[in-house]
Rosetta silent file (secondary structure, phi, psi, omega in degrees, C-alpha in Angstrom):
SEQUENCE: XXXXXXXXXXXXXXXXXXXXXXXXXXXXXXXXXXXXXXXXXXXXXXXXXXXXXXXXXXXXXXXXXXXXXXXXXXXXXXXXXXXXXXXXXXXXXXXXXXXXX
SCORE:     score description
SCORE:     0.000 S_00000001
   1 L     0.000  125.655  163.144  -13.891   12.905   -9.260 S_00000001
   2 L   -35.918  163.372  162.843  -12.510   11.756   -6.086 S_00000001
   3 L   -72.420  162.800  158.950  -10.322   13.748   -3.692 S_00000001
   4 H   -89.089  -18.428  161.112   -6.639   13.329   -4.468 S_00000001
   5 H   -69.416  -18.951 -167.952   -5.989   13.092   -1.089 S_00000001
   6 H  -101.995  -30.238 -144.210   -8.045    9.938   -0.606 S_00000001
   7 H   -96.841  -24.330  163.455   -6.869    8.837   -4.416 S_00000001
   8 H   -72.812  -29.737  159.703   -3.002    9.152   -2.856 S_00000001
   9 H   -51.676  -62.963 -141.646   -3.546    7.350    0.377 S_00000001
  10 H   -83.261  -18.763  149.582   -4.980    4.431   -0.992 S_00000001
  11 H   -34.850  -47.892 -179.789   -1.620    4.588   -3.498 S_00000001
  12 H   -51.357  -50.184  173.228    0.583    4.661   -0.241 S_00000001
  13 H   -34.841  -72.900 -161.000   -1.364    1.746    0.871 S_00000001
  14 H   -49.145  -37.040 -179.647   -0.639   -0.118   -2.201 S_00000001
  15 H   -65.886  -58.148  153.956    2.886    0.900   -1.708 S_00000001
  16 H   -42.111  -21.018  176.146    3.057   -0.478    1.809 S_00000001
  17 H   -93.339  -52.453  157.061    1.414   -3.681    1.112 S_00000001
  18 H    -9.225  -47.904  167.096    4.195   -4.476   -1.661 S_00000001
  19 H   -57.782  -83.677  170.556    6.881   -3.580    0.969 S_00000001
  20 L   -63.328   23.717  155.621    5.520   -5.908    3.669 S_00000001
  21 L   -75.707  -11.446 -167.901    4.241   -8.671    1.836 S_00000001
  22 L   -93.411  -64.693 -173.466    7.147  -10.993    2.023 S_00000001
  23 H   -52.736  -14.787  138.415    7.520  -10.362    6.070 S_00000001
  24 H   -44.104  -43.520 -169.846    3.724  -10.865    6.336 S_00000001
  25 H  -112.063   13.966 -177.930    3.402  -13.716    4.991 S_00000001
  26 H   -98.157  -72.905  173.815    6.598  -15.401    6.722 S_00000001
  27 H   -28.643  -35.478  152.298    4.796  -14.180    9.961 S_00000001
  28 H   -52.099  -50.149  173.715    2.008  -15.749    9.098 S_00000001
  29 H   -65.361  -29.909  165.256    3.070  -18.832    8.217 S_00000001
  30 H   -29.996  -75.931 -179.501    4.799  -19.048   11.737 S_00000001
  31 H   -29.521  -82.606 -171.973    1.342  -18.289   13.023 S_00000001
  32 L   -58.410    1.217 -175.333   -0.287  -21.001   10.980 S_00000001
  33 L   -98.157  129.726 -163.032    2.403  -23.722   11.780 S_00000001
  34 L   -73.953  -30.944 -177.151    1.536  -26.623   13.676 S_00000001
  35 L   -73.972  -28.394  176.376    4.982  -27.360   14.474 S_00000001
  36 L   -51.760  135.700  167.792    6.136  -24.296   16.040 S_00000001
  37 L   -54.250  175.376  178.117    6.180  -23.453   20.018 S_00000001
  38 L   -73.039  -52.606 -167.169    3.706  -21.740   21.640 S_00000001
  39 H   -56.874  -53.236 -175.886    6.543  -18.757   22.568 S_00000001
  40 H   -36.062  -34.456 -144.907    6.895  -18.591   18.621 S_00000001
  41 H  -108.687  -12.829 -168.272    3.911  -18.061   17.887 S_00000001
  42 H   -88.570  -26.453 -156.285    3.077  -15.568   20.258 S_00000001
  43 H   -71.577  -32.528 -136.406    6.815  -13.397   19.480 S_00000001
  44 H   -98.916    2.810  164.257    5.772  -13.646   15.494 S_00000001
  45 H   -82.942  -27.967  161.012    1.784  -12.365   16.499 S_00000001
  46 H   -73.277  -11.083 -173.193    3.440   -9.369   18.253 S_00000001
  47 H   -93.629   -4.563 -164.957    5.723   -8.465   15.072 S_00000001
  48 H   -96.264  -21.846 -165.432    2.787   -8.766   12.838 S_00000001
  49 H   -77.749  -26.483 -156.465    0.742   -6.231   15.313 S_00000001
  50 H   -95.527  -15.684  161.060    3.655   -3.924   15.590 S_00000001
  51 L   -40.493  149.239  122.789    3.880   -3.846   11.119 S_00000001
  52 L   -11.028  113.047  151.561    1.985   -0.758    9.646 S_00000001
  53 L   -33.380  -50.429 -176.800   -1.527   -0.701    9.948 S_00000001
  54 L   -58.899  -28.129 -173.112   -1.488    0.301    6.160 S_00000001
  55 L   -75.788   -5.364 -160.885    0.556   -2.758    5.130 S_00000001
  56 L   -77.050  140.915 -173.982   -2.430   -4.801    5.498 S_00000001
  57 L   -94.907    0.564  179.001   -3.972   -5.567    1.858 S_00000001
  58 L   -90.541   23.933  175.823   -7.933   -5.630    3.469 S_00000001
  59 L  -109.797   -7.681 -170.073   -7.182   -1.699    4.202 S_00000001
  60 L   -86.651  100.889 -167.937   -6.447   -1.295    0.485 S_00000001
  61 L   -70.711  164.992 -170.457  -10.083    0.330   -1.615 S_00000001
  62 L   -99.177  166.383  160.793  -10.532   -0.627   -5.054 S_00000001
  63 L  -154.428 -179.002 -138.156  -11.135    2.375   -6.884 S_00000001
  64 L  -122.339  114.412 -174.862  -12.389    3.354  -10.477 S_00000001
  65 L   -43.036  -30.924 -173.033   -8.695    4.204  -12.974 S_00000001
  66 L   -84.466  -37.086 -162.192  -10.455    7.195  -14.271 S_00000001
  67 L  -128.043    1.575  179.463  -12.371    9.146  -11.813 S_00000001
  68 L    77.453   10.743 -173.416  -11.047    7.537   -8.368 S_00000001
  69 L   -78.368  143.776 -178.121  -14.208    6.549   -7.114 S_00000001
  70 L   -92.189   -7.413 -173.237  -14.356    4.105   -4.600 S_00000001
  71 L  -127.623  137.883 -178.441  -17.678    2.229   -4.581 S_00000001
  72 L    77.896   73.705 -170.982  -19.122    0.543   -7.216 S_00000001
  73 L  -132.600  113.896  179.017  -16.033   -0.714   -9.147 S_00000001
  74 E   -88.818  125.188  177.350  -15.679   -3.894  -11.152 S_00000001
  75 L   -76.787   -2.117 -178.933  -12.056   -5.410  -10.200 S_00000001
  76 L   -86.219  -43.535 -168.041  -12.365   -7.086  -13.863 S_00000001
  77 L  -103.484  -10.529  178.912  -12.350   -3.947  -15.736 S_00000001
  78 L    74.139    1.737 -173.461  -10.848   -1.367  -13.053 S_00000001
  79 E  -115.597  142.990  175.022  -13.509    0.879  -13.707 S_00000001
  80 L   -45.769  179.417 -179.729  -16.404    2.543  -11.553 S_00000001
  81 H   -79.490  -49.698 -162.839  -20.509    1.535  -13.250 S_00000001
  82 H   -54.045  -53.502 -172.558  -20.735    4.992  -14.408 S_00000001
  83 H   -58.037  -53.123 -170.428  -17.409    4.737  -16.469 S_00000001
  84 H   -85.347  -16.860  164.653  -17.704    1.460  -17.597 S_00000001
  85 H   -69.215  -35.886 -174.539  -21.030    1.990  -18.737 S_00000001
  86 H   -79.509  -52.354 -162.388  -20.102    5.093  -20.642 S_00000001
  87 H   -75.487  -35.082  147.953  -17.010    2.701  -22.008 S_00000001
  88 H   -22.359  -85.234 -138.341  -19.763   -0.163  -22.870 S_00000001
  89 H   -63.620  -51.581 -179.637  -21.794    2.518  -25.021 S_00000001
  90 H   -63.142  -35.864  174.919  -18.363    3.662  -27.002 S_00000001
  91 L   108.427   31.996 -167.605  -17.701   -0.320  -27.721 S_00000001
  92 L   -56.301  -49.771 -159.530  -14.387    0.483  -25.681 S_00000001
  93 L   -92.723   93.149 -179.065  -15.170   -3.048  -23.639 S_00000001
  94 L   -56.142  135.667  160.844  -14.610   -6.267  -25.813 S_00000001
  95 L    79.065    3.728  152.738  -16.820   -8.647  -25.603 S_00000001
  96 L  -111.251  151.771 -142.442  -19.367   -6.549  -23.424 S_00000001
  97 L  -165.684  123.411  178.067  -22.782   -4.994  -24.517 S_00000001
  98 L   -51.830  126.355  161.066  -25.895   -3.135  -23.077 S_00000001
  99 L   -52.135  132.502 -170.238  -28.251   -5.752  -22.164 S_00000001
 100 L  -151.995  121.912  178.004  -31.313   -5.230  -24.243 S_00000001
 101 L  -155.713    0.000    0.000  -34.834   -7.826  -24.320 S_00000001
């Protein structure tokens, strides 16, 4: 089991990238617009630096619904190896099966 301090941060995160996703991605598009001045582009590169660090979604860990772990986690199934293995074994996970030859 994870800390709960680490398994509430990366919640906060999640929370923050929700918030800022619309103003992110208007700032961005600014950024990415051919038509736009030079001045533009530089005021809407300082608003995106001056956002939360946090709001960013590559700061956001995947982590495993049961035990909070952060590494080794399939983003299909939400679950850590260990978990989903153990979840395999019960027949929890349609349409997956221990490999066996």
């Amino acid at each position: 089991m994870a800390k709960s301090s680490m398994i509430n941060r990366d919640i906060k995160r999640k929370k923050l990238v929700a918030k800022y996703a619309g103003k992110r991605a208007d700032l961005k598009k600014i950024i990415a617009s051919t038509t736009a001045s030079y001045e533009e582009k530089e005021a809407a590169v300082i608003k995106l630096q001056k956002l939360p660090r946090d709001s960013s979604p590559a700061r956001v860990t995947s982590r495993c619904e049961l035990t909070g772990r952060p590494r080794g986690v399939y983003n299909k199934f939400g679950l850590g190896r260990n978990k989903l293995r153990e979840a395999t074994m019960r027949g929890d996970v349609p349409g997956l099966r221990k490999a066996s030859w």
